[in-house]
mmCIF file of C-alpha atoms and ligand atoms in Angstrom:
data_model
loop_
_atom_site.group_PDB
_atom_site.id
_atom_site.type_symbol
_atom_site.label_atom_id
_atom_site.label_comp_id
_atom_site.label_asym_id
_atom_site.label_seq_id
_atom_site.Cartn_x
_atom_site.Cartn_y
_atom_site.Cartn_z
ATOM 1 C CA UNK A 1 143.458 -14.319 142.226
ATOM 2 C CA UNK A 2 144.002 -18.216 142.895
ATOM 3 C CA UNK A 3 141.189 -20.150 143.457
ATOM 4 C CA UNK A 4 139.978 -21.630 146.922
ATOM 5 C CA UNK A 5 137.356 -24.015 147.696
ATOM 6 C CA UNK A 6 134.089 -22.646 149.724
ATOM 7 C CA UNK A 7 132.645 -21.166 146.374
ATOM 8 C CA UNK A 8 129.688 -22.846 146.535
ATOM 9 C CA UNK A 9 128.218 -20.600 144.628
ATOM 10 C CA UNK A 10 130.390 -20.873 141.621
ATOM 11 C CA UNK A 11 129.788 -24.887 141.840
ATOM 12 C CA UNK A 12 126.280 -24.252 141.835
ATOM 13 C CA UNK A 13 126.756 -22.706 138.707
ATOM 14 C CA UNK A 14 128.445 -25.250 137.328
ATOM 15 C CA UNK A 15 126.683 -27.937 137.848
ATOM 16 C CA UNK A 16 122.437 -25.793 137.868
ATOM 17 C CA UNK A 17 121.610 -27.146 141.753
ATOM 18 C CA UNK A 18 120.992 -24.654 144.744
ATOM 19 C CA UNK A 19 123.618 -22.704 146.966
ATOM 20 C CA UNK A 20 122.191 -24.187 149.720
ATOM 21 C CA UNK A 21 121.515 -27.824 148.049
ATOM 22 C CA UNK A 22 125.292 -28.601 147.658
ATOM 23 C CA UNK A 23 126.954 -30.684 150.771
ATOM 24 C CA UNK A 24 130.088 -28.612 151.097
ATOM 25 C CA UNK A 25 133.199 -31.120 152.080
ATOM 26 C CA UNK A 26 135.581 -28.744 149.904
ATOM 27 C CA UNK A 27 137.276 -26.440 152.624
ATOM 28 C CA UNK A 28 137.966 -27.733 155.851
ATOM 29 C CA UNK A 29 136.283 -25.634 158.501
ATOM 30 C CA UNK A 30 135.044 -27.584 161.719
ATOM 31 C CA UNK A 31 131.639 -28.530 160.406
ATOM 32 C CA UNK A 32 129.947 -27.762 164.414
ATOM 33 C CA UNK A 33 131.775 -24.542 165.121
ATOM 34 C CA UNK A 34 132.671 -22.316 168.025
ATOM 35 C CA UNK A 35 129.058 -21.180 168.162
ATOM 36 C CA UNK A 36 128.980 -16.731 170.795
ATOM 37 C CA UNK A 37 126.700 -17.456 173.433
ATOM 38 C CA UNK A 38 123.638 -13.831 173.182
ATOM 39 C CA UNK A 39 125.609 -11.872 175.737
ATOM 40 C CA UNK A 40 129.321 -12.523 173.025
ATOM 41 C CA UNK A 41 126.477 -11.841 170.237
ATOM 42 C CA UNK A 42 125.603 -8.203 171.687
ATOM 43 C CA UNK A 43 128.996 -7.723 172.970
ATOM 44 C CA UNK A 44 130.422 -8.433 168.649
ATOM 45 C CA UNK A 45 127.349 -6.096 168.008
ATOM 46 C CA UNK A 46 128.282 -2.701 170.507
ATOM 47 C CA UNK A 47 131.497 -3.290 168.813
ATOM 48 C CA UNK A 48 130.277 -2.150 165.825
ATOM 49 C CA UNK A 49 129.983 1.403 166.958
ATOM 50 C CA UNK A 50 133.606 1.510 167.832
ATOM 51 C CA UNK A 51 137.001 2.064 166.534
ATOM 52 C CA UNK A 52 138.693 -1.325 166.894
ATOM 53 C CA UNK A 53 141.280 -1.529 170.566
ATOM 54 C CA UNK A 54 144.502 -2.926 169.858
ATOM 55 C CA UNK A 55 144.880 -3.049 173.339
ATOM 56 C CA UNK A 56 141.781 -5.208 174.310
ATOM 57 C CA UNK A 57 141.903 -8.251 176.145
ATOM 58 C CA UNK A 58 142.300 -10.279 173.091
ATOM 59 C CA UNK A 59 145.818 -10.086 173.290
ATOM 60 C CA UNK A 60 145.962 -11.852 176.467
ATOM 61 C CA UNK A 61 143.668 -14.864 175.921
ATOM 62 C CA UNK A 62 146.112 -14.989 172.800
ATOM 63 C CA UNK A 63 148.760 -15.612 174.960
ATOM 64 C CA UNK A 64 147.119 -17.899 176.996
ATOM 65 C CA UNK A 65 145.708 -19.800 174.248
ATOM 66 C CA UNK A 66 149.087 -19.999 172.409
ATOM 67 C CA UNK A 67 151.096 -20.259 175.107
ATOM 68 C CA UNK A 68 153.229 -16.744 174.073
ATOM 69 C CA UNK A 69 153.057 -13.687 172.648
ATOM 70 C CA UNK A 70 151.515 -13.709 169.306
ATOM 71 C CA UNK A 71 150.652 -11.087 166.562
ATOM 72 C CA UNK A 72 146.839 -10.778 166.297
ATOM 73 C CA UNK A 73 146.125 -10.025 162.199
ATOM 74 C CA UNK A 74 142.852 -10.082 159.263
ATOM 75 C CA UNK A 75 143.496 -14.115 158.947
ATOM 76 C CA UNK A 76 146.691 -16.162 158.379
ATOM 77 C CA UNK A 77 146.565 -15.035 154.976
ATOM 78 C CA UNK A 78 147.158 -11.276 156.113
ATOM 79 C CA UNK A 79 150.853 -13.038 157.117
ATOM 80 C CA UNK A 80 150.942 -15.239 154.508
ATOM 81 C CA UNK A 81 150.809 -11.985 152.027
ATOM 82 C CA UNK A 82 152.771 -9.938 153.432
ATOM 83 C CA UNK A 83 155.671 -12.188 154.864
ATOM 84 C CA UNK A 84 157.377 -12.401 151.338
ATOM 85 C CA UNK A 85 157.202 -7.768 151.429
ATOM 86 C CA UNK A 86 159.522 -8.527 154.852
ATOM 87 C CA UNK A 87 162.847 -10.180 152.845
ATOM 88 C CA UNK A 88 165.625 -8.660 149.927
ATOM 89 C CA UNK A 89 165.012 -10.904 146.993
ATOM 90 C CA UNK A 90 165.904 -15.003 148.486
ATOM 91 C CA UNK A 91 164.972 -18.217 147.607
ATOM 92 C CA UNK A 92 162.237 -20.060 148.845
ATOM 93 C CA UNK A 93 161.737 -23.319 148.728
ATOM 94 C CA UNK A 94 157.619 -24.322 149.713
ATOM 95 C CA UNK A 95 156.639 -27.789 149.894
ATOM 96 C CA UNK A 96 153.970 -28.752 147.298
ATOM 97 C CA UNK A 97 151.796 -29.823 147.482
ATOM 98 C CA UNK A 98 150.257 -27.512 150.109
ATOM 99 C CA UNK A 99 148.620 -25.065 150.411
ATOM 100 C CA UNK A 100 148.931 -22.389 147.045
ATOM 101 C CA UNK A 101 148.363 -19.540 148.126
ATOM 102 C CA UNK A 102 152.568 -19.188 149.663
ATOM 103 C CA UNK A 103 153.741 -19.704 146.678
ATOM 104 C CA UNK A 104 151.906 -17.534 144.800
ATOM 105 C CA UNK A 105 152.319 -14.822 147.022
ATOM 106 C CA UNK A 106 156.405 -15.150 147.429
ATOM 107 C CA UNK A 107 156.604 -15.586 143.383
ATOM 108 C CA UNK A 108 154.615 -12.096 143.497
ATOM 109 C CA UNK A 109 156.931 -10.584 145.616
ATOM 110 C CA UNK A 110 159.841 -11.233 142.945
ATOM 111 C CA UNK A 111 161.841 -14.014 145.146
ATOM 112 C CA UNK A 112 162.511 -17.240 143.522
ATOM 113 C CA UNK A 113 160.619 -20.283 144.487
ATOM 114 C CA UNK A 114 161.319 -23.898 144.306
ATOM 115 C CA UNK A 115 158.553 -27.010 145.330
ATOM 116 C CA UNK A 116 160.098 -29.279 146.672
ATOM 117 C CA UNK A 117 159.024 -32.693 148.679
ATOM 118 C CA UNK A 118 159.008 -33.989 152.239
ATOM 119 C CA UNK A 119 162.015 -35.761 152.171
ATOM 120 C CA UNK A 120 163.834 -32.689 150.744
ATOM 121 C CA UNK A 121 163.497 -30.376 153.436
ATOM 122 C CA UNK A 122 167.156 -30.242 154.640
ATOM 123 C CA UNK A 123 168.769 -29.763 151.726
ATOM 124 C CA UNK A 124 166.026 -27.045 151.114
ATOM 125 C CA UNK A 125 167.072 -25.714 154.462
ATOM 126 C CA UNK A 126 170.644 -25.390 153.770
ATOM 127 C CA UNK A 127 170.413 -23.974 150.144
ATOM 128 C CA UNK A 128 167.424 -21.341 150.369
ATOM 129 C CA UNK A 129 166.872 -18.620 152.655
ATOM 130 C CA UNK A 130 163.178 -19.728 153.391
ATOM 131 C CA UNK A 131 161.409 -22.278 153.382
ATOM 132 C CA UNK A 132 157.779 -22.949 154.085
ATOM 133 C CA UNK A 133 156.014 -26.042 154.989
ATOM 134 C CA UNK A 134 152.147 -27.100 156.693
ATOM 135 C CA UNK A 135 152.418 -29.194 160.071
ATOM 136 C CA UNK A 136 149.344 -31.278 159.359
ATOM 137 C CA UNK A 137 150.217 -30.635 155.888
ATOM 138 C CA UNK A 138 147.475 -29.297 153.386
ATOM 139 C CA UNK A 139 145.695 -30.597 151.624
ATOM 140 C CA UNK A 140 147.829 -33.868 152.124
ATOM 141 C CA UNK A 141 148.065 -34.578 156.171
ATOM 142 C CA UNK A 142 151.852 -34.584 156.550
ATOM 143 C CA UNK A 143 152.702 -34.110 159.548
ATOM 144 C CA UNK A 144 156.426 -33.252 160.604
ATOM 145 C CA UNK A 145 157.749 -33.796 163.951
ATOM 146 C CA UNK A 146 159.641 -30.809 166.216
ATOM 147 C CA UNK A 147 163.289 -31.468 166.099
ATOM 148 C CA UNK A 148 163.044 -31.627 162.196
ATOM 149 C CA UNK A 149 161.767 -28.639 162.126
ATOM 150 C CA UNK A 150 163.847 -27.387 165.066
ATOM 151 C CA UNK A 151 167.022 -28.525 163.148
ATOM 152 C CA UNK A 152 165.615 -26.734 159.593
ATOM 153 C CA UNK A 153 164.958 -24.126 161.616
ATOM 154 C CA UNK A 154 168.616 -24.029 162.899
ATOM 155 C CA UNK A 155 170.176 -24.442 159.521
ATOM 156 C CA UNK A 156 168.169 -21.541 158.087
ATOM 157 C CA UNK A 157 168.474 -18.954 160.633
ATOM 158 C CA UNK A 158 172.517 -19.425 161.415
ATOM 159 C CA UNK A 159 172.428 -17.832 158.138
ATOM 160 C CA UNK A 160 169.451 -15.211 159.011
ATOM 161 C CA UNK A 161 166.854 -17.448 156.835
ATOM 162 C CA UNK A 162 163.589 -17.749 157.758
ATOM 163 C CA UNK A 163 161.171 -21.644 158.322
ATOM 164 C CA UNK A 164 157.657 -20.468 157.995
ATOM 165 C CA UNK A 165 155.053 -23.896 159.414
ATOM 166 C CA UNK A 166 151.717 -23.324 158.938
ATOM 167 C CA UNK A 167 149.837 -24.534 161.351
ATOM 168 C CA UNK A 168 146.371 -23.300 160.143
ATOM 169 C CA UNK A 169 145.158 -27.058 161.146
ATOM 170 C CA UNK A 170 147.323 -27.926 163.526
ATOM 171 C CA UNK A 171 144.982 -27.220 166.649
ATOM 172 C CA UNK A 172 143.026 -30.889 167.107
ATOM 173 C CA UNK A 173 146.563 -31.997 168.270
ATOM 174 C CA UNK A 174 147.961 -29.259 169.568
ATOM 175 C CA UNK A 175 150.203 -30.541 171.497
ATOM 176 C CA UNK A 176 153.181 -30.783 167.667
ATOM 177 C CA UNK A 177 152.312 -26.551 167.505
ATOM 178 C CA UNK A 178 155.855 -25.363 168.013
ATOM 179 C CA UNK A 179 153.621 -21.410 168.434
ATOM 180 C CA UNK A 180 155.815 -21.147 172.077
ATOM 181 C CA UNK A 181 159.151 -21.589 170.170
ATOM 182 C CA UNK A 182 159.204 -19.301 167.848
ATOM 183 C CA UNK A 183 159.106 -16.164 170.219
ATOM 184 C CA UNK A 184 162.470 -17.185 171.613
ATOM 185 C CA UNK A 185 164.011 -17.946 168.017
ATOM 186 C CA UNK A 186 164.826 -15.247 165.171
ATOM 187 C CA UNK A 187 163.469 -16.359 161.902
ATOM 188 C CA UNK A 188 160.267 -19.131 163.234
ATOM 189 C CA UNK A 189 156.956 -17.552 161.732
ATOM 190 C CA UNK A 190 154.538 -20.108 162.882
ATOM 191 C CA UNK A 191 151.154 -19.442 161.621
ATOM 192 C CA UNK A 192 148.013 -19.940 163.208
ATOM 193 C CA UNK A 193 144.364 -19.427 162.276
ATOM 194 C CA UNK A 194 140.930 -19.402 163.848
ATOM 195 C CA UNK A 195 139.233 -19.971 160.622
ATOM 196 C CA UNK A 196 139.052 -23.998 160.813
ATOM 197 C CA UNK A 197 138.765 -26.105 164.182
ATOM 198 C CA UNK A 198 136.797 -23.412 165.642
ATOM 199 C CA UNK A 199 134.931 -23.174 162.358
ATOM 200 C CA UNK A 200 135.715 -18.750 162.523
ATOM 201 C CA UNK A 201 136.628 -18.219 158.759
ATOM 202 C CA UNK A 202 134.221 -15.813 158.122
ATOM 203 C CA UNK A 203 135.536 -13.165 161.199
ATOM 204 C CA UNK A 204 139.214 -13.584 159.781
ATOM 205 C CA UNK A 205 141.503 -13.955 162.932
ATOM 206 C CA UNK A 206 144.736 -14.963 162.781
ATOM 207 C CA UNK A 207 147.952 -14.962 164.897
ATOM 208 C CA UNK A 208 151.254 -14.949 163.820
ATOM 209 C CA UNK A 209 154.616 -16.616 166.332
ATOM 210 C CA UNK A 210 157.599 -14.746 165.862
ATOM 211 C CA UNK A 211 160.848 -12.834 167.529
ATOM 212 C CA UNK A 212 159.542 -9.532 169.062
ATOM 213 C CA UNK A 213 160.538 -7.961 166.157
ATOM 214 C CA UNK A 214 159.751 -9.151 163.582
ATOM 215 C CA UNK A 215 155.970 -9.360 164.749
ATOM 216 C CA UNK A 216 156.743 -5.840 165.119
ATOM 217 C CA UNK A 217 157.786 -5.856 161.737
ATOM 218 C CA UNK A 218 154.729 -7.478 160.143
ATOM 219 C CA UNK A 219 152.079 -4.989 162.909
ATOM 220 C CA UNK A 220 154.058 -1.562 161.488
ATOM 221 C CA UNK A 221 153.123 -2.908 157.425
ATOM 222 C CA UNK A 222 150.475 -4.292 158.335
ATOM 223 C CA UNK A 223 148.143 -0.987 159.969
ATOM 224 C CA UNK A 224 145.810 0.010 162.339
ATOM 225 C CA UNK A 225 143.476 -1.627 163.246
ATOM 226 C CA UNK A 226 143.689 -5.218 161.522
ATOM 227 C CA UNK A 227 140.734 -6.894 162.836
ATOM 228 C CA UNK A 228 137.446 -5.340 163.116
ATOM 229 C CA UNK A 229 135.989 -5.178 166.462
ATOM 230 C CA UNK A 230 133.375 -7.865 165.957
ATOM 231 C CA UNK A 231 135.683 -10.557 165.384
ATOM 232 C CA UNK A 232 137.660 -9.195 168.394
ATOM 233 C CA UNK A 233 135.444 -10.459 170.500
ATOM 234 C CA UNK A 234 134.448 -13.421 169.490
ATOM 235 C CA UNK A 235 137.960 -14.136 168.803
ATOM 236 C CA UNK A 236 137.959 -13.597 173.025
ATOM 237 C CA UNK A 237 135.462 -15.443 173.962
ATOM 238 C CA UNK A 238 136.235 -18.439 171.366
ATOM 239 C CA UNK A 239 139.908 -18.561 172.783
ATOM 240 C CA UNK A 240 138.861 -18.980 176.448
ATOM 241 C CA UNK A 241 136.050 -21.429 175.678
ATOM 242 C CA UNK A 242 138.346 -24.731 177.106
ATOM 243 C CA UNK A 243 135.757 -26.704 177.041
ATOM 244 C CA UNK A 244 134.664 -25.872 174.327
ATOM 245 C CA UNK A 245 137.842 -27.455 172.574
ATOM 246 C CA UNK A 246 138.223 -30.053 174.865
ATOM 247 C CA UNK A 247 134.951 -31.163 173.519
ATOM 248 C CA UNK A 248 136.196 -30.208 169.740
ATOM 249 C CA UNK A 249 138.954 -32.317 169.648
ATOM 250 C CA UNK A 250 137.821 -35.756 170.813
ATOM 251 C CA UNK A 251 134.321 -34.500 168.324
ATOM 252 C CA UNK A 252 136.756 -34.109 165.717
ATOM 253 C CA UNK A 253 139.539 -36.422 165.872
ATOM 254 C CA UNK A 254 136.275 -39.453 165.879
ATOM 255 C CA UNK A 255 134.586 -38.117 162.992
ATOM 256 C CA UNK A 256 138.146 -37.938 161.010
ATOM 257 C CA UNK A 257 138.427 -41.938 161.805
ATOM 258 C CA UNK A 258 134.367 -42.245 160.606
ATOM 259 C CA UNK A 259 135.134 -40.295 157.260
ATOM 260 C CA UNK A 260 138.750 -42.194 156.535
ATOM 261 C CA UNK A 261 136.636 -45.499 157.323
ATOM 262 C CA UNK A 262 133.496 -44.361 154.750
ATOM 263 C CA UNK A 263 136.062 -43.529 152.069
ATOM 264 C CA UNK A 264 137.773 -46.149 152.716
ATOM 265 C CA UNK A 265 134.510 -48.855 152.506
ATOM 266 C CA UNK A 266 133.620 -47.551 149.091
ATOM 267 C CA UNK A 267 137.095 -48.154 147.708
ATOM 268 C CA UNK A 268 138.959 -45.139 147.898
ATOM 269 C CA UNK A 269 141.678 -45.690 150.891
ATOM 270 C CA UNK A 270 142.681 -42.283 151.880
ATOM 271 C CA UNK A 271 146.268 -41.458 152.243
ATOM 272 C CA UNK A 272 146.326 -38.912 154.042
ATOM 273 C CA UNK A 273 144.590 -36.670 156.615
ATOM 274 C CA UNK A 274 144.447 -33.960 160.460
ATOM 275 C CA UNK A 275 141.557 -33.998 162.442
ATOM 276 C CA UNK A 276 139.815 -31.998 159.697
ATOM 277 C CA UNK A 277 140.564 -33.567 156.574
ATOM 278 C CA UNK A 278 140.962 -36.781 154.587
ATOM 279 C CA UNK A 279 143.264 -36.553 151.860
ATOM 280 C CA UNK A 280 142.885 -38.812 148.364
ATOM 281 C CA UNK A 281 146.146 -39.475 145.803
ATOM 282 C CA UNK A 282 144.150 -40.869 142.692
ATOM 283 C CA UNK A 283 144.570 -41.146 139.021
ATOM 284 C CA UNK A 284 140.780 -40.794 139.121
ATOM 285 C CA UNK A 285 139.924 -37.461 141.746
ATOM 286 C CA UNK A 286 138.888 -34.865 138.865
ATOM 287 C CA UNK A 287 136.455 -37.907 137.616
ATOM 288 C CA UNK A 288 135.102 -38.688 141.772
ATOM 289 C CA UNK A 289 134.858 -34.856 142.109
ATOM 290 C CA UNK A 290 132.338 -34.462 138.708
ATOM 291 C CA UNK A 291 130.569 -37.892 139.829
ATOM 292 C CA UNK A 292 129.890 -36.375 143.434
ATOM 293 C CA UNK A 293 129.209 -32.984 142.401
ATOM 294 C CA UNK A 294 126.892 -34.473 139.757
ATOM 295 C CA UNK A 295 125.278 -35.621 143.457
ATOM 296 C CA UNK A 296 125.225 -31.753 145.221
ATOM 297 C CA UNK A 297 128.813 -32.636 146.665
ATOM 298 C CA UNK A 298 131.365 -30.536 146.710
ATOM 299 C CA UNK A 299 135.115 -31.361 147.203
ATOM 300 C CA UNK A 300 138.194 -29.521 146.454
ATOM 301 C CA UNK A 301 139.452 -30.722 143.599
ATOM 302 C CA UNK A 302 143.605 -30.710 143.128
ATOM 303 C CA UNK A 303 145.113 -31.243 139.209
ATOM 304 C CA UNK A 304 147.843 -33.092 139.201
ATOM 305 C CA UNK A 305 150.456 -29.829 139.315
ATOM 306 C CA UNK A 306 154.190 -30.001 140.356
ATOM 307 C CA UNK A 307 155.393 -33.214 140.080
ATOM 308 C CA UNK A 308 151.976 -33.766 142.699
ATOM 309 C CA UNK A 309 149.433 -36.394 142.348
ATOM 310 C CA UNK A 310 145.940 -35.711 141.077
ATOM 311 C CA UNK A 311 144.001 -35.704 144.690
ATOM 312 C CA UNK A 312 140.578 -34.403 146.245
ATOM 313 C CA UNK A 313 140.356 -33.673 150.248
ATOM 314 C CA UNK A 314 137.472 -34.147 151.707
ATOM 315 C CA UNK A 315 136.233 -31.705 154.703
ATOM 316 C CA UNK A 316 133.427 -33.709 157.129
ATOM 317 C CA UNK A 317 130.696 -33.713 156.569
ATOM 318 C CA UNK A 318 127.997 -32.081 159.648
ATOM 319 C CA UNK A 319 126.403 -34.777 161.776
ATOM 320 C CA UNK A 320 123.251 -34.644 159.919
ATOM 321 C CA UNK A 321 124.776 -35.466 156.416
ATOM 322 C CA UNK A 322 126.742 -38.622 156.431
ATOM 323 C CA UNK A 323 123.600 -40.932 155.065
ATOM 324 C CA UNK A 324 123.985 -38.256 152.344
ATOM 325 C CA UNK A 325 127.590 -38.858 151.357
ATOM 326 C CA UNK A 326 127.194 -42.471 152.112
ATOM 327 C CA UNK A 327 124.851 -42.674 149.514
ATOM 328 C CA UNK A 328 126.796 -40.110 146.686
ATOM 329 C CA UNK A 329 129.954 -41.886 147.763
ATOM 330 C CA UNK A 330 128.237 -45.140 146.608
ATOM 331 C CA UNK A 331 126.409 -43.999 143.927
ATOM 332 C CA UNK A 332 129.160 -42.321 142.803
ATOM 333 C CA UNK A 333 131.827 -45.281 142.760
ATOM 334 C CA UNK A 334 129.459 -48.122 140.946
ATOM 335 C CA UNK A 335 129.687 -44.660 138.047
ATOM 336 C CA UNK A 336 133.110 -44.506 138.121
ATOM 337 C CA UNK A 337 133.816 -48.457 137.782
ATOM 338 C CA UNK A 338 131.019 -49.310 135.117
ATOM 339 C CA UNK A 339 128.040 -50.099 137.062
ATOM 340 C CA UNK A 340 124.683 -49.635 137.142
ATOM 341 C CA UNK A 341 123.844 -45.686 138.982
ATOM 342 C CA UNK A 342 121.180 -45.411 142.069
HETATM 343 C C1 LIG B 401 146.504 -23.740 154.797
HETATM 344 C C2 LIG B 401 146.044 -22.874 154.624
HETATM 345 N N1 LIG B 401 147.216 -21.651 155.597
HETATM 346 C C3 LIG B 401 146.518 -21.142 155.946
HETATM 347 C C4 LIG B 401 144.755 -20.319 154.996
HETATM 348 C C5 LIG B 401 143.954 -19.075 155.412
HETATM 349 O O1 LIG B 401 143.552 -19.555 156.490
HETATM 350 P P1 LIG B 401 142.688 -17.798 157.219
HETATM 351 O O2 LIG B 401 143.605 -16.566 156.818
HETATM 352 O O3 LIG B 401 141.973 -17.821 157.626
HETATM 353 O O4 LIG B 401 143.624 -18.148 158.776
HETATM 354 C C6 LIG B 401 144.182 -21.579 154.737
HETATM 355 C C7 LIG B 401 143.035 -20.551 153.870
HETATM 356 O O5 LIG B 401 142.584 -22.275 153.445
HETATM 357 C C8 LIG B 401 145.373 -22.326 154.634
HETATM 358 O O6 LIG B 401 144.091 -23.750 154.131
#
């Protein structure tokens, strides 16, 4: 299995500190997540004792939030694993760097996978049967406008191909989303997640926008009760909470700019990012990761791979941890530049 961020226990073992002491910035999850009301928590507890009802309010709540019929899945990861099994052997282009599970799962299912840069999207759409991009992309925050993506989709769809757009990190700027287009365009598949913006990664809820036929095939492949009852209850309440969503959007943009400014102040100008993380590409990535980890600040390190630069992704810290992050960055930067570590 591939390695992912968000494993503070493993990091704690390696760096010899208590898991609870970590400032964990390795995931890009909202540090001020959506919280259930006491009534939601009771309803979730009640749901533990009955089989999940696939005809409950989740479909309607998701329809209202995404503006189209979508298929609920156990995290977008469930769809990432299953989609490659719904196609005959294909040539698949995957944007790099990106969420590594895409290339991994397509390869595992026997497809021919090529890593491409953002500038090669049009050529890949013309040459391959499947193109996978993140928007905004994880980890570099690269964004593609709707016309570009729909152009690539048209080229692919003319040959029965697929464009898969992973929008796990788009909720901070959701006007850019293509999810509502996906139900009307054969071969356009959009992945959404409740893990990042809502901070509900543990609930394991995601959604797939696609044509009705493809949603049915995917649902069939995933089997009955794909989502646990308590997660369904929590998802319905979070998707309906428009007040929380608009203030979270404002807050995340503010904090992400603040994080970019803090990194730049210490000489680490981010190369990209989105509302939920900042991305730093530097040959010093591994050393900075290590220097911060020794100060109990966990970031996500991407080693130089497939021609992509070594890089670090910083998630947003919780409100009470900015000073701690500032001090760790100051000391780690001094150490790397050969000065005194405080
Ligand atoms: C870009 C991207 N897509 C999808 C996923 C899968 O998330 P989930 O299964 O929680 O929806 C992740 C997880 O980190 C991710 O980074």
